[in-house]
C-alpha positions as semicolon CSV with decimal commas, in nm:
position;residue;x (nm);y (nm);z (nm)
1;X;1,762;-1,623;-1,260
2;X;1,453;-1,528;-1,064
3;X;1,172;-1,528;-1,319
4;X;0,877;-1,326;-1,117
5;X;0,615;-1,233;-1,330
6;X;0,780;-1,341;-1,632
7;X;0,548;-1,467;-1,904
8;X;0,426;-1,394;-2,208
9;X;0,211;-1,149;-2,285
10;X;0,016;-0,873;-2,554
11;X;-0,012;-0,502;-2,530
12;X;-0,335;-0,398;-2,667
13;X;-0,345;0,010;-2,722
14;X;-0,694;0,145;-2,776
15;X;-0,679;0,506;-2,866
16;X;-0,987;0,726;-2,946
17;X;-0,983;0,823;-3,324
18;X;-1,229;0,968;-3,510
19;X;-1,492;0,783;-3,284
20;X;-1,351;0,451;-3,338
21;X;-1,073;0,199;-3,194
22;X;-0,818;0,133;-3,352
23;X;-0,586;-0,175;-3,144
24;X;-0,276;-0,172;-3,201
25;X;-0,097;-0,499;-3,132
26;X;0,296;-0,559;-3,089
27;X;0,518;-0,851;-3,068
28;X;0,798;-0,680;-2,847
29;X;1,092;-0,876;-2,700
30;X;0,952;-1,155;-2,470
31;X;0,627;-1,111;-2,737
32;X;0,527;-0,871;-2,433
33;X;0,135;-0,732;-2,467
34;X;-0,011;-0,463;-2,247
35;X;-0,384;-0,309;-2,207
36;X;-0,370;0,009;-2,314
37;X;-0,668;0,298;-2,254
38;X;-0,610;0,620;-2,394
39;X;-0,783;0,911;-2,310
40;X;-0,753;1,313;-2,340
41;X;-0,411;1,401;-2,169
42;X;-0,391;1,014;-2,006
43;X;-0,352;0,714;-2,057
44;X;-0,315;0,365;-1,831
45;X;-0,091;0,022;-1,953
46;X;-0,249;-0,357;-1,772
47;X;-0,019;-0,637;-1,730
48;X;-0,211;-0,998;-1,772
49;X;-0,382;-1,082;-1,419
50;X;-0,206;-1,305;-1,156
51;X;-0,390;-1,420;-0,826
52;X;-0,273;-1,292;-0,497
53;X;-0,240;-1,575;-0,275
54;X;-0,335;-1,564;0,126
55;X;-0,048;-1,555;0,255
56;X;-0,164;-1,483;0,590
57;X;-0,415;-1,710;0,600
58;X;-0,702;-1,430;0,599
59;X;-1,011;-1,654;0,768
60;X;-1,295;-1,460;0,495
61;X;-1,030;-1,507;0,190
62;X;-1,300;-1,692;0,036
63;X;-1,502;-1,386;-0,020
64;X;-1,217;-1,107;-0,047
65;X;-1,163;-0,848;-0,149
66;X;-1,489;-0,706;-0,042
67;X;-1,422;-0,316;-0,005
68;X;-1,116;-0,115;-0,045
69;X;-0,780;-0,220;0,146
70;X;-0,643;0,064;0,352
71;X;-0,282;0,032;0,416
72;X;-0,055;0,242;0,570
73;X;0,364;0,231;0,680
74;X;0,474;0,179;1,006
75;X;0,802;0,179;1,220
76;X;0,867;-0,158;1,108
77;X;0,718;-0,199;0,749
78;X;0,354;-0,180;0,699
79;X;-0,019;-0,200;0,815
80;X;-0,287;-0,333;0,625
81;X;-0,688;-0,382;0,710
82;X;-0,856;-0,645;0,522
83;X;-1,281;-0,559;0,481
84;X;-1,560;-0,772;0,529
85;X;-1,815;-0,792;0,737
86;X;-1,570;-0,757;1,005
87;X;-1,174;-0,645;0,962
88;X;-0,892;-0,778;1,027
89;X;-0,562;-0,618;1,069
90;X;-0,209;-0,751;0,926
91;X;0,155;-0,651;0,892
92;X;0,431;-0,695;0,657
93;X;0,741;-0,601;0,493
94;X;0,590;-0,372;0,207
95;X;0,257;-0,188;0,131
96;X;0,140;-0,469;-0,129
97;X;-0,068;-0,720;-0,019
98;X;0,164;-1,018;-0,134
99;X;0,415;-0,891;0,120
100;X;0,161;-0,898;0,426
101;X;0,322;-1,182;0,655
102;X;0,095;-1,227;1,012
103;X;-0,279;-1,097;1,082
104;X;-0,151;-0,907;1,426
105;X;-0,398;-0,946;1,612
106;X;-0,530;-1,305;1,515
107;X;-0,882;-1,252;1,541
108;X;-1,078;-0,941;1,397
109;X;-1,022;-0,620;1,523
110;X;-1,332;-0,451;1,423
111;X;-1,705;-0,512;1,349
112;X;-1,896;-0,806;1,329
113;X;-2,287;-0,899;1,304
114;X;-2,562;-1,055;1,451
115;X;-2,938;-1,046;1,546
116;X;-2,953;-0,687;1,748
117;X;-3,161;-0,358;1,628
118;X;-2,918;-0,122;1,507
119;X;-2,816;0,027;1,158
120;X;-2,441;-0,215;1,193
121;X;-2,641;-0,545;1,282
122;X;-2,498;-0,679;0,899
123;X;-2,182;-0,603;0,965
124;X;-1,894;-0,310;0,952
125;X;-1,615;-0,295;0,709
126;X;-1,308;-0,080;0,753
127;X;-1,285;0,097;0,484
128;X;-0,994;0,356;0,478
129;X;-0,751;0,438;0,756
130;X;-0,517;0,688;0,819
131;X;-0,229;0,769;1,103
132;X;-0,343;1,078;1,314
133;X;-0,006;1,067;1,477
134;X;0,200;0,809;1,648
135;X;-0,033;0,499;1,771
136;X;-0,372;0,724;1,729
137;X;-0,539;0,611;1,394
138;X;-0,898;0,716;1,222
139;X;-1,076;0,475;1,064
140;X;-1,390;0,565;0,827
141;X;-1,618;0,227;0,768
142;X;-1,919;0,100;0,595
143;X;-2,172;-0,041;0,767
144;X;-2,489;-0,243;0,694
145;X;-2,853;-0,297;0,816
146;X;-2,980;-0,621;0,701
147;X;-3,319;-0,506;0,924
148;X;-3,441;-0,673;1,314
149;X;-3,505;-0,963;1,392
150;X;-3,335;-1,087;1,083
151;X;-3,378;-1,419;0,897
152;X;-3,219;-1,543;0,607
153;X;-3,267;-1,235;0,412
154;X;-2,920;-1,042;0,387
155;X;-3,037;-0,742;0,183
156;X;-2,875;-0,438;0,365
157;X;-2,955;-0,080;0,416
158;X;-2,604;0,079;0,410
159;X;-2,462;0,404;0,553
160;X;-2,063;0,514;0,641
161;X;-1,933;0,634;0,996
162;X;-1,614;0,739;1,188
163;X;-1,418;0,510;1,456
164;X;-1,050;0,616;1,638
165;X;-0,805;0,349;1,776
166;X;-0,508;0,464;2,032
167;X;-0,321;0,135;1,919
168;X;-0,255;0,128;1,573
169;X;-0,596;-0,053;1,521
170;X;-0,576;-0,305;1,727
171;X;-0,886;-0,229;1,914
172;X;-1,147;0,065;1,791
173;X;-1,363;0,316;1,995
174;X;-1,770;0,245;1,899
175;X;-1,870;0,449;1,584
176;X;-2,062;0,706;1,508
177;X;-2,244;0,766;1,189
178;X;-2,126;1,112;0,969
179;X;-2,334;0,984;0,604
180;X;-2,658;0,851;0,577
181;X;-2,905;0,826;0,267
182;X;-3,141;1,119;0,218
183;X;-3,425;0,841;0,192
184;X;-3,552;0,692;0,513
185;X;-3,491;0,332;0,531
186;X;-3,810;0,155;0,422
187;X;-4,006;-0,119;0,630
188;X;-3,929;-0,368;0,353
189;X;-3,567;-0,507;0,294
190;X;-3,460;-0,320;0,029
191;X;-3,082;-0,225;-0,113
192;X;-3,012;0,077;-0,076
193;X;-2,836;0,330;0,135
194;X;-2,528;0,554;0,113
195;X;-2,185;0,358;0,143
196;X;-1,966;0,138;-0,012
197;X;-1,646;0,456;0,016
198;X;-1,314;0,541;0,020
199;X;-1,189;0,866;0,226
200;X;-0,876;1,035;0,116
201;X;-0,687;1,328;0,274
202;X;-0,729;1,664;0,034
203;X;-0,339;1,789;0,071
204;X;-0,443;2,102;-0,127
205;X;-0,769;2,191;0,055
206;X;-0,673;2,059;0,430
207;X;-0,987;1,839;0,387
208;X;-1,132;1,504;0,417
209;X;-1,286;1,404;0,066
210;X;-1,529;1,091;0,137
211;X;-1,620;0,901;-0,211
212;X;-1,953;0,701;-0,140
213;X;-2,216;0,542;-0,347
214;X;-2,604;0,519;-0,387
215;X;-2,641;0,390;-0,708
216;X;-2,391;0,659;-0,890
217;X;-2,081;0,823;-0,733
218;X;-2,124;1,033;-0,470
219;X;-1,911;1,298;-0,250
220;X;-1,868;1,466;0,094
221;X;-1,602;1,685;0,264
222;X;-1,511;1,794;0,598
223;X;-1,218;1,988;0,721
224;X;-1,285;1,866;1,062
225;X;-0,945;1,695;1,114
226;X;-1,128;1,407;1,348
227;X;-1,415;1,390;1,075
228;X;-1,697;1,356;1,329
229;X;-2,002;1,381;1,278
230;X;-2,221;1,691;1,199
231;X;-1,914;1,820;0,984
232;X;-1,964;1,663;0,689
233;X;-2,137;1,836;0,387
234;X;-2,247;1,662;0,075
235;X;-2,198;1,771;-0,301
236;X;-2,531;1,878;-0,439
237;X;-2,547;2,138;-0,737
238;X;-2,212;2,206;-0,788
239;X;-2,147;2,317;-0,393
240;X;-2,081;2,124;-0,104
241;X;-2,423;2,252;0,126
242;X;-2,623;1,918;0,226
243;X;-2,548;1,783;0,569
244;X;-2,413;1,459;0,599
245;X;-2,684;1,291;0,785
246;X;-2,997;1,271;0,583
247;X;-2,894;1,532;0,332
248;X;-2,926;1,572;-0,050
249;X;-2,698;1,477;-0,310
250;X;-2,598;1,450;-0,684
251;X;-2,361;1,329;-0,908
252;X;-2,026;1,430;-0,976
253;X;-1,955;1,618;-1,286
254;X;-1,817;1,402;-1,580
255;X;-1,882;1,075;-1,384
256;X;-2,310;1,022;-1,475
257;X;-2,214;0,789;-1,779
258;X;-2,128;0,493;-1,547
259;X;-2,332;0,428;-1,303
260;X;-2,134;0,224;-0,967
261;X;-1,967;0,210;-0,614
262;X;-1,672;0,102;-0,427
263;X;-1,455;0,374;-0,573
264;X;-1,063;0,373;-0,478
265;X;-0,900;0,761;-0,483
266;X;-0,542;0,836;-0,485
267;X;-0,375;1,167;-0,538
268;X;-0,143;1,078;-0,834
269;X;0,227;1,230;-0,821
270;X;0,312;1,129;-1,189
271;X;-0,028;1,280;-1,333
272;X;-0,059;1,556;-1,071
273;X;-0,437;1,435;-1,066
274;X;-0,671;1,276;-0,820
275;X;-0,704;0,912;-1,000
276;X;-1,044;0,733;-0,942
277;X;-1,087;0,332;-0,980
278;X;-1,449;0,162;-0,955
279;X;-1,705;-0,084;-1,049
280;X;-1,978;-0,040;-1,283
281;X;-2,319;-0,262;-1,188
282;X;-2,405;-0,312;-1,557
283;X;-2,201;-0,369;-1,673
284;X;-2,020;-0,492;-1,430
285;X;-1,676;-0,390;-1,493
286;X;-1,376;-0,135;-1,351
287;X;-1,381;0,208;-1,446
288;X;-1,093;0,483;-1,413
289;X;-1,146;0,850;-1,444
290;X;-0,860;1,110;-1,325
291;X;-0,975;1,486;-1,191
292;X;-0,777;1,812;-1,096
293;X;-0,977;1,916;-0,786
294;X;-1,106;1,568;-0,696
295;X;-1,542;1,709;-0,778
296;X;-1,501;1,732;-1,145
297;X;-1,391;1,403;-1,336
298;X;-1,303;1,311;-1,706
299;X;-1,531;1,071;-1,864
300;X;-1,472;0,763;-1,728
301;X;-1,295;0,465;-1,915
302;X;-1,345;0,100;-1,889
303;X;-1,051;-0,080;-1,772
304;X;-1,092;-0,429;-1,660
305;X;-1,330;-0,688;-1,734
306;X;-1,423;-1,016;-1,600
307;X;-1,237;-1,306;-1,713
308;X;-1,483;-1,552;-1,622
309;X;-1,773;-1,379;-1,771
310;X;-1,835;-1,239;-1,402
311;X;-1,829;-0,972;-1,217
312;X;-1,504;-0,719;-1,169
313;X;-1,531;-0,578;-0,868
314;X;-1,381;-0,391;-0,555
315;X;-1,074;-0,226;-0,716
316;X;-0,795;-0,079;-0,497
317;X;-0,471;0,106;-0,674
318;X;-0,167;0,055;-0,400
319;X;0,148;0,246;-0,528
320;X;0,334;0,406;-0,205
321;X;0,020;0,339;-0,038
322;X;-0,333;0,309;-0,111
323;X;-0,411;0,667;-0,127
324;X;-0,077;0,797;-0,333
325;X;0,090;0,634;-0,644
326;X;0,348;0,728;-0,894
327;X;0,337;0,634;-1,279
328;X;0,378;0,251;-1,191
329;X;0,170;0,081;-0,892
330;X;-0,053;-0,220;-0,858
331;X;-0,429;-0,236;-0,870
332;X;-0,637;-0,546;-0,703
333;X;-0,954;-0,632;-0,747
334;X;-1,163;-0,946;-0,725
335;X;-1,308;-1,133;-1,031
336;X;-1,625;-1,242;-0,907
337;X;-1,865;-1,580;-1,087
338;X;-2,214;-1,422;-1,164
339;X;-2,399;-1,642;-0,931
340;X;-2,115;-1,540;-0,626
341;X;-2,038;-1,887;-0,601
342;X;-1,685;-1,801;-0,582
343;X;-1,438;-1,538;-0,627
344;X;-1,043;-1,486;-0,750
345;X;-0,843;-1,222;-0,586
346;X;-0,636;-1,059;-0,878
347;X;-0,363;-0,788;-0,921
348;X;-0,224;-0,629;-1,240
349;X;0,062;-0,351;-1,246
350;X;-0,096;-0,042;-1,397
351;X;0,139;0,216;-1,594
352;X;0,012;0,591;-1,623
353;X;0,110;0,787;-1,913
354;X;0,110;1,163;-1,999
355;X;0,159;1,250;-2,340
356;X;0,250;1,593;-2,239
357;X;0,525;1,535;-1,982
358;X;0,850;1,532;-2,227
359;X;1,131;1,426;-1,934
360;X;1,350;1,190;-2,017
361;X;1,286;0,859;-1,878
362;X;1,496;0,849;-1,546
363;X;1,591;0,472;-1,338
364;X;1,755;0,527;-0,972
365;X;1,822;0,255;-0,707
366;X;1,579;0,348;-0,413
367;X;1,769;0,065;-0,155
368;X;2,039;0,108;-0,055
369;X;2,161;0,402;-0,035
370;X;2,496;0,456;-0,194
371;X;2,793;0,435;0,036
372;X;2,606;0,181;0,190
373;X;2,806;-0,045;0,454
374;X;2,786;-0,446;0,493
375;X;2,898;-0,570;0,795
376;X;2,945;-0,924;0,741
377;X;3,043;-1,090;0,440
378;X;2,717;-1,317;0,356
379;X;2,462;-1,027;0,501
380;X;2,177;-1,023;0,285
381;X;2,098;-0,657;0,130
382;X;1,747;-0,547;-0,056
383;X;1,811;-0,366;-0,366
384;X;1,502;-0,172;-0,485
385;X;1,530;0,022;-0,766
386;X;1,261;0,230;-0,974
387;X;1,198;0,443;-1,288
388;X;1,015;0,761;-1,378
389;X;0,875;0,960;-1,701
390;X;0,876;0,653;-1,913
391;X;0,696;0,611;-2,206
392;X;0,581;0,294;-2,244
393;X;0,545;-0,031;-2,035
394;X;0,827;-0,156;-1,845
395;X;0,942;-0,561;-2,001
396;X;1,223;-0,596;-1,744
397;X;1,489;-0,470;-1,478
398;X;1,813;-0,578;-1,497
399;X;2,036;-0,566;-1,177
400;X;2,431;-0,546;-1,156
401;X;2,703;-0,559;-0,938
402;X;3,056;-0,468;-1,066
403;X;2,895;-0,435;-1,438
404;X;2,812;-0,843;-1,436
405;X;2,454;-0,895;-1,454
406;X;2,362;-1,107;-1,123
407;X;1,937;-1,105;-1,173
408;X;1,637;-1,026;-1,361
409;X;1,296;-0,928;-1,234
410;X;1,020;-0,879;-1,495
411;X;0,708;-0,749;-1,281
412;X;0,652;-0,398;-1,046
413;X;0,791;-0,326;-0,806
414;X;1,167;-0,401;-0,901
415;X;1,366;-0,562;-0,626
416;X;1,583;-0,829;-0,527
417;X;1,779;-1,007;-0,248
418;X;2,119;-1,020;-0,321
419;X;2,410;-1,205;-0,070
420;X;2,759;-1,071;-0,152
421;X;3,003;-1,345;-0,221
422;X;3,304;-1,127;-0,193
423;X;3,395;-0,857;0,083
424;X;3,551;-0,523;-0,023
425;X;3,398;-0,207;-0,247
426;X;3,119;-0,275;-0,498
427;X;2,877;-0,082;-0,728
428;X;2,528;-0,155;-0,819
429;X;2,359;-0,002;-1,062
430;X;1,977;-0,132;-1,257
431;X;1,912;-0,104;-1,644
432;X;1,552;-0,101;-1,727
433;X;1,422;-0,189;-2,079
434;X;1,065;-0,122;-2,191
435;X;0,880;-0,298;-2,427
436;X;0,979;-0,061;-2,720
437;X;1,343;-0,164;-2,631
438;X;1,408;0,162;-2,480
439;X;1,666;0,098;-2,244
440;X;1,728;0,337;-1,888
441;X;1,999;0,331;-1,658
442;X;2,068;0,401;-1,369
443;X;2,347;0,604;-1,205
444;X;2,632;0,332;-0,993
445;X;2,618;0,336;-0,634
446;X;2,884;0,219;-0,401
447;X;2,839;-0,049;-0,150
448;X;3,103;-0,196;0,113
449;X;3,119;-0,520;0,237
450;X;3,283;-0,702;0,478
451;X;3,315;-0,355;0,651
452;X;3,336;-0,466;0,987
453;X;3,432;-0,804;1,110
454;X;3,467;-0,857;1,493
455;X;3,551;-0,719;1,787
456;X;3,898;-0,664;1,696
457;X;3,827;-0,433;1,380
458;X;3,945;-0,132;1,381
459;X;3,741;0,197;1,425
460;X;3,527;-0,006;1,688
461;X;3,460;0,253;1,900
462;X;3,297;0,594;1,849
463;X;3,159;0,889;2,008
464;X;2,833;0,890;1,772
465;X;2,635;0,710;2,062
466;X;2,668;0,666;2,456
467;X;2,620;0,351;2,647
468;X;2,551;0,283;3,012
469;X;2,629;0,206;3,252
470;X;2,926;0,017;3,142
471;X;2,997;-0,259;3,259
472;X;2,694;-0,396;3,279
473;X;2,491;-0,659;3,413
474;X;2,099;-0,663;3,293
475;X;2,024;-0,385;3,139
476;X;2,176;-0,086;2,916
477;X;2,092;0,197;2,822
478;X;2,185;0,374;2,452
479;X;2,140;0,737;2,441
480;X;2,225;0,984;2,160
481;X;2,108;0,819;1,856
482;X;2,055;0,900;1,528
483;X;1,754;1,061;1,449
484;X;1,496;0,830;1,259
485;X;1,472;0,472;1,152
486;X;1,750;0,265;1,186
487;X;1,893;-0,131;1,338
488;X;2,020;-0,175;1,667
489;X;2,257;-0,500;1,626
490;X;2,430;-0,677;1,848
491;X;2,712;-0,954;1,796
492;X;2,886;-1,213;2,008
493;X;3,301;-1,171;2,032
494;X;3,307;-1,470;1,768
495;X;3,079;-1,236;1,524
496;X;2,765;-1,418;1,572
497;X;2,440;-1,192;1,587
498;X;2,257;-1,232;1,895
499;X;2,009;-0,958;1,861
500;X;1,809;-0,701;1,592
501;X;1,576;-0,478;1,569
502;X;1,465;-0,156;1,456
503;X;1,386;0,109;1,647
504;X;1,280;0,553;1,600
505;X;1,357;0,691;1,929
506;X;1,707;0,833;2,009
507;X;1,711;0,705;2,360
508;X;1,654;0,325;2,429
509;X;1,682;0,059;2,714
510;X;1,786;-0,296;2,625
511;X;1,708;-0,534;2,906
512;X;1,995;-0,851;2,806
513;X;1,968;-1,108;3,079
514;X;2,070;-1,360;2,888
515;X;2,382;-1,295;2,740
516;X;2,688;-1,462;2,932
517;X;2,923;-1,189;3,079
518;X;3,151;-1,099;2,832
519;X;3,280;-0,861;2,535
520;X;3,066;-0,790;2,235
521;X;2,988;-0,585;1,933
522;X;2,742;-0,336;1,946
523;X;2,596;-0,199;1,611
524;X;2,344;0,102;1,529
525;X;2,297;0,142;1,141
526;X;2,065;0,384;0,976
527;X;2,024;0,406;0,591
528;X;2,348;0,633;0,592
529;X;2,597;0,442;0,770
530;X;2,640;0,250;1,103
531;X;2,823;0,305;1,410
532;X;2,920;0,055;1,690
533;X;3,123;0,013;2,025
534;X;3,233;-0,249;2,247
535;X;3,049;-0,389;2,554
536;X;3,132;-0,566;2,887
537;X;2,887;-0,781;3,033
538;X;2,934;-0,873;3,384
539;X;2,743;-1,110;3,663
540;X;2,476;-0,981;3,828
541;X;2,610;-0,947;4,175
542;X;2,401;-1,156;4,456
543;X;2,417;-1,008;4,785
């Protein structure tokens, strides 16, 4: 039984009544506990904190995380960008940092610092990226003036700015400031400055909303869709009317009671709200507030505190990505020791409630999709599966094929790897239980296995795709394919896979020189169903 996550642990409720707290504590099941804050028309459940490890052996782990983590999907999983004073750029299977597998490139990808006279000489941070279209991304970053010629002193002087990458952020044009503070930066190393942000995408507005500190929350827009610079306006007095550079600001309505920076936004699809995580300075702790229109927030509540009587700091919420979540998703942040002599990276799952949304709790498998074919007996297949409108924290997903129960997986997000044992039809279905003992269920899908086994199957030629020329001798070309993400396999006459990958465009060239002339299986499978045809390799003719 894979035990992930699984461990004790108390659900604390603290509701507001009559100006007081009353905590509510339950012994549910596993003796499962949650954090609870309850507030207005919201409410968030904590799991206990578990470290994220470095899996990709991040070189600046020591000190992470450091700023918000931008992450974003790609044709073959995900992209992340790790902040420091310099950022790095990873890949991996999902959008949670546990799941990021290689830093691609090795080395940093943007920003660095050093002894020169300019307002980035401490350093540049990537702080939120986005996908303009295809390989084109825009990348907003803080940056830092620790002052020229610089000693030992590393106070900074911060402000934000705008860089574009035509490589999925590989490599990054120079930037260009769009926010500085409306104070001039002082002879004398001081903190200060305007940075420390987050930039989301305002669906409702067509806008760029840029979160940013000096000393309290701060805000700009811009419906430039490049966000350069000169189109930014600030929020000052209730209306968006300072420039960017050098102008005014003031706080955000309902946010003045916690001073702070480093805020994370997403636009919430469970609450229908723009959900704000940051830290306080003193205290130093994480605050959450939620907003309708993204200016004016509900009071903020505290959320997370230190566990080593430190600092909690730099929060990030990742659900589907870092800038959209449902009701369950995952927030990091970094427990910091008071004198910075070290840090933990941590993660809890956050719940969202709303006492007002009365739909029945709902569970659905999200991978794969029903109908789903296995080629080979022994494949390995992802099932994913997820729930909605619940009502109170999730204890544990239970996952079944043919009604036996084959796994159990007791922390967000709900998944498994299972190998069929058997070929032939099977369903699949997931039964969630919360920590009231509430128990959802999902609907059964269907998944065959075993559904093609060599050459010599039948059905193992269609007309879904074309191939050519045919016979061939080096390369081949497949033309007429199905629209979207999907596998391009390719087995040996003795059903041995010899090649896969995934691939969007509907026309590709495979160059095979390696493959001995001879018959084999060819095999294009989308999340709907999979198509294949025979192939004759011949020598390459010398003349």
């Amino acid at each position: 039984m894979k035990e992930k996550g699984k461990f004790p642990f108390l659900f604390l409720v603290l509701k507001k009544m009559d100006n007081k707290s009353k905590i509510i504590i339950g012994a549910l099941l596993l003796f499962f506990v949650a954090t609870g804050i309850t507030y207005g028309q919201w409410s968030v459940g904590l799991s206990p904190a578990t470290k994220v490890g470095n899996s990709i052996g991040y070189p600046l782990y020591k000190w992470y995380p450091d700023g918000h983590i931008s992450v974003l999907p790609d044709d073959k999983g995900y992209i992340m960008f790790w902040a420091e004073f310099e950022s790095h750029r990873s890949t991996g299977k999902s959008q949670f940092v546990e799941d990021q597998t290689l830093l691609e490139p090795s080395n940093s990808v943007f920003g660095g610092r050093g002894n020169f006279n300019s307002w980035d000489n401490g350093g540049s941070w990537l702080m939120s990226v986005f996908r303009k279209s295809g390989n084109d991304f825009i990348g907003f970053y803080h940056a830092e003036d620790h002052w020229y010629p610089h000693t030992s002193n590393d106070i900074a002087w911060k402000s934000l700015a705008v860089t574009y990458s035509s490589d999925k952020g590989k490599t990054w044009s120079k930037g260009t400031q769009i926010i500085t503070s409306p104070t001039a930066k002082p002879s004398t190393p001081t903190w200060g400055g305007s940075g420390d942000c987050c930039v989301v995408w305002d669906h409702i507005n067509n806008r760029w909303m840029c979160y940013y500190q000096e000393n309290w929350i701060l805000m700009a827009i811009s419906t430039d869709p490049n966000g350069a610079p000169g189109t930014w306006k600030k929020y000052y007095n209730g209306s968006f009317t300072e420039e960017g550079l050098g102008g005014q600001h003031t706080k955000l309505p309902g946010l003045s009671s916690a001073s702070g920076g480093n805020p994370s936004v997403h636009w919430n699809t469970y609450l229908k709200k723009w959900v704000m995580v940051w830290h306080g300075w003193s205290p130093a702790r994480i605050y959450l507030s939620v907003s309708k229109d993204g200016i004016n927030w509900d009071e903020p509540k505290s959320i997370i505190v230190s566990s080593i009587s430190g600092k909690a700091w730099y929060p990030t919420i990742i659900g589907n990505t870092d800038v959209e979540a449902g009701q369950i998703a995952k927030i990091y942040y970094a427990d910091i020791a008071n004198d910075f002599s070290y840090r933990n990276f941590e993660t809890r799952t956050i719940t969202f409630f709303d006492p007002e949304n009365t739909s029945p709790a709902t569970a659905q498998i999200d991978a794969p999709n029903d109908n789903y074919k296995v080629a080979y007996l022994g494949d390995k297949v992802e099932i994913k599966a997820s729930v909605n409108n619940i009502k109170a924290v999730i204890e544990r997903a239970e996952f079944y094929v043919d009604n036996q129960l084959i796994d159990k997986d007791f922390s967000f997000p709900y998944q498994l790897m299972w190998t069929p044992d058997k070929s032939g039809p099977h369903s699949l279905k997931t039964v969630f239980f919360d920590v009231k003992g509430e128990r959802i269920e999902s609907r059964e899908i269907k998944v065959d296995v075993g559904y093609k086994v060599g050459i010599n199957s039948p059905q193992q030629d269609n007309s879904d795709f074309l191939i050519y020329p045919s016979p061939f001798s080096d390369k081949i070309t497949l033309a007429g394919l199905p629209p979207g993400r999907k596998e391009v396999q390719i087995y040996s006459s003795s059903a041995v896979l010899l090649h896969s990958k995934y691939y969007t465009e509907q026309q590709i060239e495979l160059s095979l020189p390696d493959l001995q002339a001879g018959i084999y299986l060819i095999m294009v499978r989308d999340s709907h169903t999979f198509y294949q045809k025979k192939m004759t390799k011949i020598e390459k003719q010398v003349n």
